[in-house]
XYZ file of C-alpha atoms in Angstrom:
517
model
C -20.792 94.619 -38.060
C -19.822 96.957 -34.695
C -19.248 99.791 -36.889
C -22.897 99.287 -38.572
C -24.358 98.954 -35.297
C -23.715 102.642 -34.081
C -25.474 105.233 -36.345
C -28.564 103.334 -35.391
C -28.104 104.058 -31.173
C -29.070 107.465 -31.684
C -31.971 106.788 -33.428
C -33.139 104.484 -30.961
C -32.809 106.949 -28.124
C -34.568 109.517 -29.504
C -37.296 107.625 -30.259
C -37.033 106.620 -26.505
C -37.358 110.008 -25.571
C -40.170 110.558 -27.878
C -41.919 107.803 -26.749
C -40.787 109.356 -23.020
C -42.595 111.982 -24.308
C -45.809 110.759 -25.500
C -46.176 108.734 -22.097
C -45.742 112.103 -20.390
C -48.198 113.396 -22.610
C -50.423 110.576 -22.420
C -50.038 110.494 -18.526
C -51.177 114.346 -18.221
C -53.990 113.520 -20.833
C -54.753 111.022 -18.387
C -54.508 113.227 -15.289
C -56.830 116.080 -16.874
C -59.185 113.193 -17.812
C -59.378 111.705 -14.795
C -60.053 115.211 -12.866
C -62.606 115.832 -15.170
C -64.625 112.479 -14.493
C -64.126 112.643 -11.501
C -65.903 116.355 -10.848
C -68.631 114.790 -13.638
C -68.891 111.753 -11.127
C -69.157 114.169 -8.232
C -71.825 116.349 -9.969
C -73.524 113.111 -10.661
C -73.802 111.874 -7.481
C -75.072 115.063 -6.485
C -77.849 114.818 -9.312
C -78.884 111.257 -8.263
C -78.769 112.300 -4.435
C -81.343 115.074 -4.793
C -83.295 112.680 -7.324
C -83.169 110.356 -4.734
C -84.488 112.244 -2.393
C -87.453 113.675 -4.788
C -88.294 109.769 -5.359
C -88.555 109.244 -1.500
C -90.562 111.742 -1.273
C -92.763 110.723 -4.186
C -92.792 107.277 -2.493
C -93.803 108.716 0.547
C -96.746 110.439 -0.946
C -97.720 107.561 -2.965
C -97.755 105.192 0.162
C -99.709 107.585 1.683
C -102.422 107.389 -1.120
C -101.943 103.895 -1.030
C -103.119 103.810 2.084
C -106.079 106.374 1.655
C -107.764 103.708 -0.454
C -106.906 101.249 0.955
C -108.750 102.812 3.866
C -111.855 103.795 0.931
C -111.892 100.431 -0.435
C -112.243 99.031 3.092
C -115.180 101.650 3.706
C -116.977 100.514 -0.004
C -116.418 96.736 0.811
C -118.402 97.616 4.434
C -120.952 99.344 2.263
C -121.623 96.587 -0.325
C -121.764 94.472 2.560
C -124.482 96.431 4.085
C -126.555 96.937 0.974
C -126.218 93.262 0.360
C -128.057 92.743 3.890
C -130.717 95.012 3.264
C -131.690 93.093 0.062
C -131.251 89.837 0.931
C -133.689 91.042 3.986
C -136.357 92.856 1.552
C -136.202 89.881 -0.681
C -137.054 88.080 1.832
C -140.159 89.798 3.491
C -141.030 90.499 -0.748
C -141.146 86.642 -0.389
C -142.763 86.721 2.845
C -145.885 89.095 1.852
C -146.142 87.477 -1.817
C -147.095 84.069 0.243
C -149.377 86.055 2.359
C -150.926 87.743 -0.356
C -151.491 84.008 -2.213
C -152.644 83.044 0.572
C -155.434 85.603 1.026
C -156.140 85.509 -2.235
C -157.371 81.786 -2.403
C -159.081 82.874 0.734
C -161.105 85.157 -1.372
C -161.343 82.654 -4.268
C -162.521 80.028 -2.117
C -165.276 82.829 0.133
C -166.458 83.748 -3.829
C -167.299 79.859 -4.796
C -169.324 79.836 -1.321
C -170.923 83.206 -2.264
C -171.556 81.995 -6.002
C -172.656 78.546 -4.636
C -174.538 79.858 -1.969
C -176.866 82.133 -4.827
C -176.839 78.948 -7.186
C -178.829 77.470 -4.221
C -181.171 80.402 -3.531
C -181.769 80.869 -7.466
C -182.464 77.061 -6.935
C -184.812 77.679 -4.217
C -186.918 80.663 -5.622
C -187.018 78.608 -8.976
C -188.584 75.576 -6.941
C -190.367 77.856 -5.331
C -191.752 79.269 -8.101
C -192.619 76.172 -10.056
C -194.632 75.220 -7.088
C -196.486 78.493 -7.154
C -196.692 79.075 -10.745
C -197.491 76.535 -13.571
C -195.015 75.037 -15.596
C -193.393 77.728 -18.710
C -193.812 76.694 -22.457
C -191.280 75.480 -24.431
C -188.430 77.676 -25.301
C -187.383 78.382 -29.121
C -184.284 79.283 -30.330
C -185.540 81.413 -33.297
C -184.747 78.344 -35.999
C -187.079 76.338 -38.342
C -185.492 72.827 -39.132
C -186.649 71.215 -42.958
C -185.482 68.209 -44.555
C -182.753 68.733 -47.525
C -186.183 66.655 -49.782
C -188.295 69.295 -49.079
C -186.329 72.601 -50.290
C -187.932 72.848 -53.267
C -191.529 72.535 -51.801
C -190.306 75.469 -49.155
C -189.288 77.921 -52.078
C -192.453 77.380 -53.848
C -194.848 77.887 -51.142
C -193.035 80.662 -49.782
C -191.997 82.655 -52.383
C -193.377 81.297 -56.289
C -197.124 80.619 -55.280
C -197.480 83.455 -52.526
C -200.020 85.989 -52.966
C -198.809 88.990 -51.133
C -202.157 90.704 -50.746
C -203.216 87.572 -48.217
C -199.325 88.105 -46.221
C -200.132 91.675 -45.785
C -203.370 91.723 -44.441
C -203.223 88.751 -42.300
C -199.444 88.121 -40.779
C -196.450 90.199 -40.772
C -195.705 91.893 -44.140
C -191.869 91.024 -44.508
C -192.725 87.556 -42.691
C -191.473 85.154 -45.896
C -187.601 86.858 -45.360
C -187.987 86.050 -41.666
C -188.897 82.239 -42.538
C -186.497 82.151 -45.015
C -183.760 83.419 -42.747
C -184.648 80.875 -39.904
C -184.181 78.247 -42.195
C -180.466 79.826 -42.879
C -179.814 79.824 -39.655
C -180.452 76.365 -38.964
C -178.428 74.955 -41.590
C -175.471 77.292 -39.852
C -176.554 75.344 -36.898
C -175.899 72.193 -38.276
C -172.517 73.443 -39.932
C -174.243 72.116 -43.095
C -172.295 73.991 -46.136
C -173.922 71.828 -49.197
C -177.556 72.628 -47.308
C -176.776 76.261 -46.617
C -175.525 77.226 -50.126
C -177.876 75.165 -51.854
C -180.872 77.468 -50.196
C -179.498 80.533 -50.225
C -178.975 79.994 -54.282
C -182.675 78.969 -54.445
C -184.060 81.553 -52.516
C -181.795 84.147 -55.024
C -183.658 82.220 -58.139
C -186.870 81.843 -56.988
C -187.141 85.820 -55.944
C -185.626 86.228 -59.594
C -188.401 84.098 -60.734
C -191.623 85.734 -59.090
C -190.118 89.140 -60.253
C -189.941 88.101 -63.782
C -193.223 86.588 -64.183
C -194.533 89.390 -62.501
C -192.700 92.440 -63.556
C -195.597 94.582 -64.577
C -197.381 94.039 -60.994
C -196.813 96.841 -58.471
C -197.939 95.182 -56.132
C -195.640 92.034 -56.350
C -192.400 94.053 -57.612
C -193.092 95.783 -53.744
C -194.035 93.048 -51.831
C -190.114 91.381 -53.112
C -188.565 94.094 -52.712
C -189.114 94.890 -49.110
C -189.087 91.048 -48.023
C -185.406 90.779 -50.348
C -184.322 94.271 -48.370
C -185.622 92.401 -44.968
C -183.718 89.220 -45.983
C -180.770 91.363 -46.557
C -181.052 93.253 -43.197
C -181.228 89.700 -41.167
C -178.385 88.614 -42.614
C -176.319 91.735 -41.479
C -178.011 91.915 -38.176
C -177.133 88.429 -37.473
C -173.700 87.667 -39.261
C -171.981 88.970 -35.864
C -170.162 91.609 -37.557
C -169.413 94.347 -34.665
C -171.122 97.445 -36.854
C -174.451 95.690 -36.902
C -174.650 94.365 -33.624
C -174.522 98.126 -32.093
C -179.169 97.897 -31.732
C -179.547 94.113 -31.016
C -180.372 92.641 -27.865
C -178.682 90.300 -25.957
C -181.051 87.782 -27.189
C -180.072 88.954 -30.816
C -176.755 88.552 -30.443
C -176.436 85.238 -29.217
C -178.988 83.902 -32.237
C -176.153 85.319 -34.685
C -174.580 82.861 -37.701
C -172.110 80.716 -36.263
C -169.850 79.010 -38.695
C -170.839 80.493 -42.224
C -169.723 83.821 -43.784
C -172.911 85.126 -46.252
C -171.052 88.377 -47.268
C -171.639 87.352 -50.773
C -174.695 85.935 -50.479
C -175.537 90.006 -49.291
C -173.821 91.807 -52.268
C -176.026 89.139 -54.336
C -179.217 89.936 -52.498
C -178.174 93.516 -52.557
C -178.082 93.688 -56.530
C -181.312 91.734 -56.734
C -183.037 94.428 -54.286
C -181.095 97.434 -56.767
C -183.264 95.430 -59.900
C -186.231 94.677 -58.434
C -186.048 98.681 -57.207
C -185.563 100.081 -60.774
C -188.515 97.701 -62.217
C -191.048 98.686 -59.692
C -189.658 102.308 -60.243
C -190.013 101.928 -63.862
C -194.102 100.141 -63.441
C -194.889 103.530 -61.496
C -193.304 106.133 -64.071
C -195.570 103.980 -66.687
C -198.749 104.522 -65.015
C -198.362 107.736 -63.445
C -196.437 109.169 -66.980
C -200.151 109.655 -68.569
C -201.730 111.279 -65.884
C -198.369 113.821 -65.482
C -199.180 116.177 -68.352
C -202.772 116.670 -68.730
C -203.057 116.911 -64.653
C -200.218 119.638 -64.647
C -200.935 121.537 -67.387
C -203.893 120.781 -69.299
C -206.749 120.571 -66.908
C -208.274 123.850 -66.023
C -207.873 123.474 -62.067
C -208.235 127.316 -61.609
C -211.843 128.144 -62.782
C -211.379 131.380 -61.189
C -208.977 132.799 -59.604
C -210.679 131.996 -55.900
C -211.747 128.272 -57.135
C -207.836 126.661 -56.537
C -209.409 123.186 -55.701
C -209.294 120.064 -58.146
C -212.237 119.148 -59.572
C -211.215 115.500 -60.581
C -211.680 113.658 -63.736
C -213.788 115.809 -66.616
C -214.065 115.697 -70.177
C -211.288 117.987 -72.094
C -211.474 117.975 -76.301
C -208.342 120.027 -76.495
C -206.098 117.421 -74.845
C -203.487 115.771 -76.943
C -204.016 112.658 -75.242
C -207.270 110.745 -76.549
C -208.628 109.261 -73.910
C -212.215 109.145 -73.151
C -211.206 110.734 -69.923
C -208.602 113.026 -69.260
C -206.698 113.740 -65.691
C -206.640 116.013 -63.286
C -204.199 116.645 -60.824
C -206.221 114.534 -58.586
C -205.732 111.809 -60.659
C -201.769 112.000 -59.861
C -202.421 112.371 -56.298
C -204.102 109.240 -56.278
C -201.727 107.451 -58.208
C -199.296 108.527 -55.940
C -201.235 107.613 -53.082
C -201.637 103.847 -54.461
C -198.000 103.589 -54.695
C -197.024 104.260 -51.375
C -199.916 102.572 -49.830
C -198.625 99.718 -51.505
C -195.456 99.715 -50.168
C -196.287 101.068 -46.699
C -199.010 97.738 -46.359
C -195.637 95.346 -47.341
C -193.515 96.738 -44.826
C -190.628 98.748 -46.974
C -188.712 100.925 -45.357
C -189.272 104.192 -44.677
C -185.756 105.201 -46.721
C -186.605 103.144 -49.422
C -190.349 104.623 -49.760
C -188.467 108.242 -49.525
C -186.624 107.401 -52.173
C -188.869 105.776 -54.509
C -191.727 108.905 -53.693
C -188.526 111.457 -55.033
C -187.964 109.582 -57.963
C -191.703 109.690 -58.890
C -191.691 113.691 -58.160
C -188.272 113.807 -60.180
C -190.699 112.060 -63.124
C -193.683 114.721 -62.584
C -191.121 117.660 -61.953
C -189.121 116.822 -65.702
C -192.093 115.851 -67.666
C -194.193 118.664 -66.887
C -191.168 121.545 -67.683
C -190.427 119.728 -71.057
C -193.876 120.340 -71.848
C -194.019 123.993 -71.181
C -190.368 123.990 -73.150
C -192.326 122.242 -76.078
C -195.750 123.850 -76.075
C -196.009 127.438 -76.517
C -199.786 127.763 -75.264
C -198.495 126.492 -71.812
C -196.698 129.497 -71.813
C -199.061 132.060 -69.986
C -199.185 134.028 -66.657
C -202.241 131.498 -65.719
C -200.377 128.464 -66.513
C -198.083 129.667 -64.505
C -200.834 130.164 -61.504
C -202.022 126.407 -61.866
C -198.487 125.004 -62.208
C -197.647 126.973 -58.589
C -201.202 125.924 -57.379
C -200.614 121.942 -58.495
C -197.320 121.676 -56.760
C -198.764 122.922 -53.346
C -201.452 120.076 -54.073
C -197.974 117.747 -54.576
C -196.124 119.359 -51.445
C -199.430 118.969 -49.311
C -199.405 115.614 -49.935
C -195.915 115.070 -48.821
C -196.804 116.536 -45.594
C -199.831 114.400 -45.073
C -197.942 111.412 -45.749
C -195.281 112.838 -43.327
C -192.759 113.023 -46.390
C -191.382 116.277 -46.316
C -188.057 115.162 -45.492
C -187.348 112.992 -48.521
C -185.571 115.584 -51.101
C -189.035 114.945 -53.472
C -190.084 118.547 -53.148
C -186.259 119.812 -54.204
C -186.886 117.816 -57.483
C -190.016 120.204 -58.741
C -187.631 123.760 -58.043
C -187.260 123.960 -62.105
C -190.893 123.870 -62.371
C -191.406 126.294 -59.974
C -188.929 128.569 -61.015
C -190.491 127.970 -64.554
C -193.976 128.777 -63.265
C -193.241 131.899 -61.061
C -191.050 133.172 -64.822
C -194.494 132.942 -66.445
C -196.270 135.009 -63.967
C -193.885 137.726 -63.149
C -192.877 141.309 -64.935
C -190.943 141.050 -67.864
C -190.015 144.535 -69.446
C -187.466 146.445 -67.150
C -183.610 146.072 -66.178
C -184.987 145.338 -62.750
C -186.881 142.149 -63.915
C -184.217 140.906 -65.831
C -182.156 141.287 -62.466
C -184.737 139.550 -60.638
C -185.241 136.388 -62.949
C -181.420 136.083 -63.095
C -181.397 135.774 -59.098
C -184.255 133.421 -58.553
C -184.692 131.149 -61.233
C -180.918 129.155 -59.931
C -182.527 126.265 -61.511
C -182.605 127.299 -64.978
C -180.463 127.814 -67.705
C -180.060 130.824 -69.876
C -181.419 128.970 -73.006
C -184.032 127.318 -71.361
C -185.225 131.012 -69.605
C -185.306 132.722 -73.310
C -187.237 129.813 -74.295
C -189.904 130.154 -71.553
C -189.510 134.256 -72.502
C -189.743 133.906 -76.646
C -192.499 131.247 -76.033
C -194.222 133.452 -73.764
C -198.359 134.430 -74.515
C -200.376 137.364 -72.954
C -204.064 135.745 -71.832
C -205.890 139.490 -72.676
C -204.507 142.809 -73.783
C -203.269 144.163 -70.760
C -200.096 141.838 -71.402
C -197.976 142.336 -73.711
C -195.272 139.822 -75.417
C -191.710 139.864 -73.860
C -189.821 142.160 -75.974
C -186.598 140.659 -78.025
C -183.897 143.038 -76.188
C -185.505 142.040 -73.235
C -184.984 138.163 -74.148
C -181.340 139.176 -75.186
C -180.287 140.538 -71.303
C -180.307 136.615 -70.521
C -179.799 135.146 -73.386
C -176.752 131.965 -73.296
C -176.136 128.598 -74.628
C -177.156 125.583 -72.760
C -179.445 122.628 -72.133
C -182.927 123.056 -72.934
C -184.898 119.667 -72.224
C -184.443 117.828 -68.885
C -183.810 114.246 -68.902
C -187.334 112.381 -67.535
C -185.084 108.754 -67.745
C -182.305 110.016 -65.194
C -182.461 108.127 -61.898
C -181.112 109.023 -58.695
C -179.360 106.309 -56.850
C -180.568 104.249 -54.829
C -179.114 103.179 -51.277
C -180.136 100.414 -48.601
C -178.983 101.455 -44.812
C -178.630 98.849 -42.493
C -182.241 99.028 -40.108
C -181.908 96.268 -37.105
C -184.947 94.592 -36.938
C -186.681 94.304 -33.464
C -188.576 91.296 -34.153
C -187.569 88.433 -31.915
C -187.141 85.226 -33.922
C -187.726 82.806 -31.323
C -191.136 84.617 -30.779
C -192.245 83.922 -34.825
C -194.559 80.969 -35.445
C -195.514 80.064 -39.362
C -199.229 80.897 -40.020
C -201.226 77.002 -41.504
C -202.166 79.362 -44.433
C -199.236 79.147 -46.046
C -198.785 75.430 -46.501
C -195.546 75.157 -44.467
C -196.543 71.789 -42.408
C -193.165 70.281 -43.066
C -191.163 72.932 -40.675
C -190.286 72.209 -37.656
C -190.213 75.164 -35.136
C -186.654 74.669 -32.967
């Protein structure tokens, strides 16, 4: 066992040695290590000593910032302070004068019921003192007329079926019934009486429709309804209390307006009604004046010479086509003329109305009378032409005299003129040709080379228009002009000035059972 033991002795030792080795190894590993750390440690303590120091210094500055606002915040906090004062003291004298201002102002209030109560007792005074000096005022109206519901029948017959309107225009107002008839409107507003209200305004609409019908040939009725219907219709815009028609009424006016009812379709109703009745007493005129038209333009022999321009009035003519015993002049049409709008001047229609109706009648005269001369070729001469011009300054003079001019009627007679003045002037040269092209704006081409083929020299100095002549305005157009058209017709609002509380109901009219309010 000994002798096994000693080859492995050696081994052990120099593994001793090299693990001698190693240590020594490991030791100066150690060593160089530990030399190195600690220079790093040094250098590091260096580092954190100068980092150190720049973090005191930071602190330093900080602090000192610190204590900067501290010092600002200390100055705000004194500010806010202040300010807080100074409010709390306005709000308080804004307190202060806001009770003093209360406080003067029911001072006022109260010094203005002494000042109004003070004139209540003079107004007293002078009124006492008046009534002892003065005798005692009548009764005061308020523009109504009160009827029982029993007796609304009765009321539309007497004041609109059985009235004569030649006995309301010559002894009361003309437009009086639509004055009546409104007072009785506004009383049943009054009384806030719907049933009442639309039951009368529906019987006043049928019983105007009623007298028109059974007298629709009658100028004088057709007239006399439609200026009373237009009256009607003008109360009951004047007095609805709609701000556009209250702009003319008086304070007396505007306190008498409708209440409690809105009639705005009772006035479009009465509106169409006054648009009929207008075309029917339009259509009664163009009937009676239509036979007079032609043989007082054209057919009587006004100019007996050229100096002698005057009408001569009615005379016997055997060369008319109409066969009458007498024939017309254009007197006759002035006359006509003259009934019509005496007629409706005496039953108070307005002057816009009469305007219009008097242009539609010269519209009638104006078309009828060219047709003719388009139809008849011995109307076609240079002294038809003279007594056309000379009839229409008959027709314009009359306008004037009846202080008409402004209507538009004389405008409706420019193609009859223009007509008239072709058959009188030259008719051979460029020039003329020219000429007729420049004035006569209210022709046509055709109906100018009608006028021109049609044409007829009176004596041999004349001579016929030649056919190139006709051909320089020759075109295609309308010949006739239409005698039916009708311009249309308009109703402006007119305030009435008549005071309703002021309007009493004549005995002659059978009215007994109203009662004035």
């Amino acid at each position: 066992r000994k002798n096994k033991r000693l080859p492995v002795i050696p081994e052990l030792k120099l593994q001793v040695s090299e693990l001698h080795r190693q240590k020594q190894e490991l030791e100066t590993v150690v060593r160089e290590q530990s030399s190195e750390l600690a220079g790093e440690l040094d250098f590091q303590k260096m580092h954190l000593g100068k980092k150190a120091k720049e973090l005191e210094e930071i602190r330093e500055e900080l602090q000192v910032r610190i204590e900067e606002l501290e010092e600002e915040n200390e100055h705000l906090k004194r500010q806010q302070l202040m300010e807080g004062e100074v409010k709390t003291k306005l709000r308080e004298e804004t307190a202060q004068l806001t009770a003093e201002n209360m406080d003067l102002e029911e001072q006022l209030d109260q010094k203005d019921r002494w000042i109004k109560k003070l004139h209540s007792q003079i107004k007293c005074l002078e009124i006492s003192q008046k009534a002892k000096q003065t005798p005692a005022l009548p009764k005061e109206y308020l523009g109504m007329l009160e009827y029982k519901r029993e007796d609304e029948a009765r009321l539309i017959q007497n004041i609109i079926t059985d009235l004569k309107p030649k006995g309301v225009a010559v002894n009361v107002i003309p437009t009086l019934p639509a004055f009546i008839l409104f007072m009785c409107v506004r009383h049943a507003d009054y009384l806030n009486d719907d049933n009442k209200l639309k039951s009368l305004m529906n019987r006043i609409i049928q019983g105007v429709k009623k007298v028109v019908l059974a007298h629709q040939k009658d100028v004088e009725s057709l007239s006399f309804w439609l200026s009373n219907t237009y009256q009607l219709l003008n109360c009951l815009k004047q007095y609805s209390g709609e701000e556009q028609f209250l702009k003319q009424s008086t304070p007396r006016q505007k306190k008498n307006c409708l209440q409690n009812f809105d009639l705005s379709e009772h006035r479009q109703i009465l509106s169409d009604l006054a648009i009929q009745i207008y075309h029917q007493l339009i259509s009664v005129m163009q009937k009676t004046l239509t036979p007079a038209i032609v043989p007082g333009m054209l057919e009587h022999e006004s100019l007996q010479g050229i100096s002698s321009m005057k009408p001569t009035g009615f005379r016997k003519r055997s060369s008319s086509l109409y066969n009458d015993s007498e024939t017309y002049s254009i007197s006759s049409i002035l006359q006509e003329l003259s009934v019509f709008y005496s007629a409706m001047s005496h039953h108070g229609m307005e002057q816009s109305l009469t305007k219009q109706a008097v242009k539609q009648l010269f519209f009638l005269i104006g078309a009828t009378t060219f047709n003719q001369i388009m139809l008849r070729k011995d109307m076609c001469s240079c002294r038809k032409g003279m007594q056309i011009r000379c009839n229409i300054s008959y027709l314009e003079e009359w306008l004037k005299e009846n202080e008409l001019q402004s209507c538009g009627a004389i405008d409706t007679l420019r193609p009859l003129a223009q007509a008239a003045w072709l058959l009188q002037v030259n008719k051979s040269t460029d020039e003329d040709a020219k000429e007729i092209a420049e004035k006569c704006t209210e022709l046509n081409p055709v109906q100018i080379v009608k006028i021109l083929n049609s044409y007829t020299p009176i004596d041999d100095f004349e001579k016929r228009v030649t056919s190139s002549f006709v051909r320089q305005v020759q075109d295609r157009d309308l010949l006739m002009l239409d005698t039916d058209y009708r311009f249309q017709v308009t109703f402006p609002f007119y305030p009435s000035s008549t005071a309703l509380e002021s309007l009493q109901v004549p005995s002659s009219l059978n009215l007994e059972f109203l009662t004035r309010i």
